Amino acid sequence: MQPSNEPPRVGVIMGSKSDWPVMEHAVAMLEKLGVAYETKVVSAHRTPDLLFDYAKSASERGLSVIIAGAGGAAHLPGMVASQTPLPVLGVPVESKSLKGLDSLLSIAQMPGGIAVGTLAIGKPGATNAGLLAAQIVGLQDAKVREAVEAFRAEQTQKVLDNPDPRAE
């Protein structure tokens, strides 16, 4: 799903379908800000050829940014980053055994020379990955930049309109 008939500017990928409940928050933010996207399951371990094809073709297909969510060993963001010149934003998906700390460390501990922007674990990370991807797209797209600015102004106004923490 994507806004209007625009070609996707952001790729939202995840290691398995079970990552969708987290990654849907990145998609929701992209939709809110009017950024065209594509979404797909691409496993670093189960479909490595698909991963390489996806990453290597992303730029020529018109993508500007890739958001990659993964749990556990969380190799997806780093492997994608190794195969594309595009910015890759890694979202650590919470794992049952280590509550996502394993995912966070796997994504954050990239060797020098292969950059992955690492976000927070889970829903906040996915939400912020969508926002950060929109900010990157907004560098070249005034409409998206204006949507980001409006979103931030809305966030500010919510705080200003409700300064008393006790009020509902």
Coordinates of N, CA, C and O in Angstrom, one line a residue, residues 7-9 38 52-66 83-86:
P7 N 5.6 6.2 -7.2 CA 6.5 5.1 -7.0 C 7.1 5.1 -5.6 O 7.2 6.2 -5.0
P8 N 7.4 4.0 -5.0 CA 7.9 3.9 -3.6 C 9.2 4.7 -3.5 O 10.1 4.6 -4.3
R9 N 9.3 5.4 -2.4 CA 10.6 6.1 -2.1 C 11.3 5.4 -0.9 O 12.5 5.6 -0.7
E38 N 7.1 0.7 -0.1 CA 6.8 -0.7 -0.4 C 7.2 -1.5 0.8 O 8.0 -1.1 1.6
F52 N 20.0 -9.9 -1.4 CA 21.0 -9.3 -2.2 C 20.3 -8.6 -3.4 O 20.7 -7.5 -3.8
D53 N 19.4 -9.3 -4.1 CA 18.7 -8.7 -5.2 C 18.0 -7.4 -4.8 O 18.0 -6.4 -5.5
Y54 N 17.2 -7.5 -3.7 CA 16.5 -6.4 -3.2 C 17.4 -5.2 -3.0 O 17.1 -4.1 -3.4
A55 N 18.4 -5.4 -2.2 CA 19.3 -4.3 -1.8 C 20.1 -3.7 -3.0 O 20.2 -2.5 -3.2
K56 N 20.5 -4.6 -3.9 CA 21.3 -4.1 -5.1 C 20.5 -3.3 -6.1 O 20.9 -2.4 -6.7
S57 N 19.2 -3.7 -6.1 CA 18.3 -3.0 -7.1 C 17.5 -1.8 -6.5 O 16.8 -1.1 -7.2
A58 N 17.6 -1.6 -5.2 CA 16.8 -0.6 -4.5 C 17.0 0.8 -5.1 O 16.0 1.5 -5.4
S59 N 18.2 1.2 -5.3 CA 18.4 2.6 -5.8 C 17.9 2.8 -7.3 O 17.2 3.7 -7.5
E60 N 18.1 1.8 -8.1 CA 17.7 1.9 -9.5 C 16.1 1.8 -9.6 O 15.5 2.3 -10.5
R61 N 15.5 1.2 -8.6 CA 14.0 1.2 -8.5 C 13.4 2.4 -7.9 O 12.2 2.5 -7.8
G62 N 14.3 3.4 -7.5 CA 13.8 4.7 -7.1 C 13.7 4.9 -5.6 O 13.2 5.9 -5.1
L63 N 14.1 3.9 -4.8 CA 14.1 4.0 -3.4 C 15.1 5.0 -2.9 O 16.2 5.1 -3.5
S64 N 14.9 5.8 -1.8 CA 15.8 6.7 -1.3 C 16.4 6.2 0.1 O 17.4 6.6 0.5
V65 N 15.6 5.4 0.7 CA 15.9 4.9 2.1 C 15.3 3.5 2.3 O 14.3 3.2 1.7
I66 N 16.0 2.7 3.1 CA 15.5 1.4 3.4 C 15.4 1.3 4.9 O 16.3 1.6 5.6
Q83 N 25.1 -4.0 0.7 CA 24.7 -4.2 -0.7 C 24.1 -3.0 -1.4 O 23.7 -3.1 -2.5
T84 N 24.0 -1.9 -0.7 CA 23.4 -0.7 -1.3 C 24.1 0.5 -0.8 O 24.5 0.6 0.4
P85 N 24.1 1.6 -1.6 CA 24.6 2.9 -1.2 C 23.6 3.7 -0.4 O 23.9 4.8 0.1
L86 N 22.3 3.2 -0.4 CA 21.3 4.0 0.3 C 21.4 3.9 1.8 O 21.9 3.0 2.3

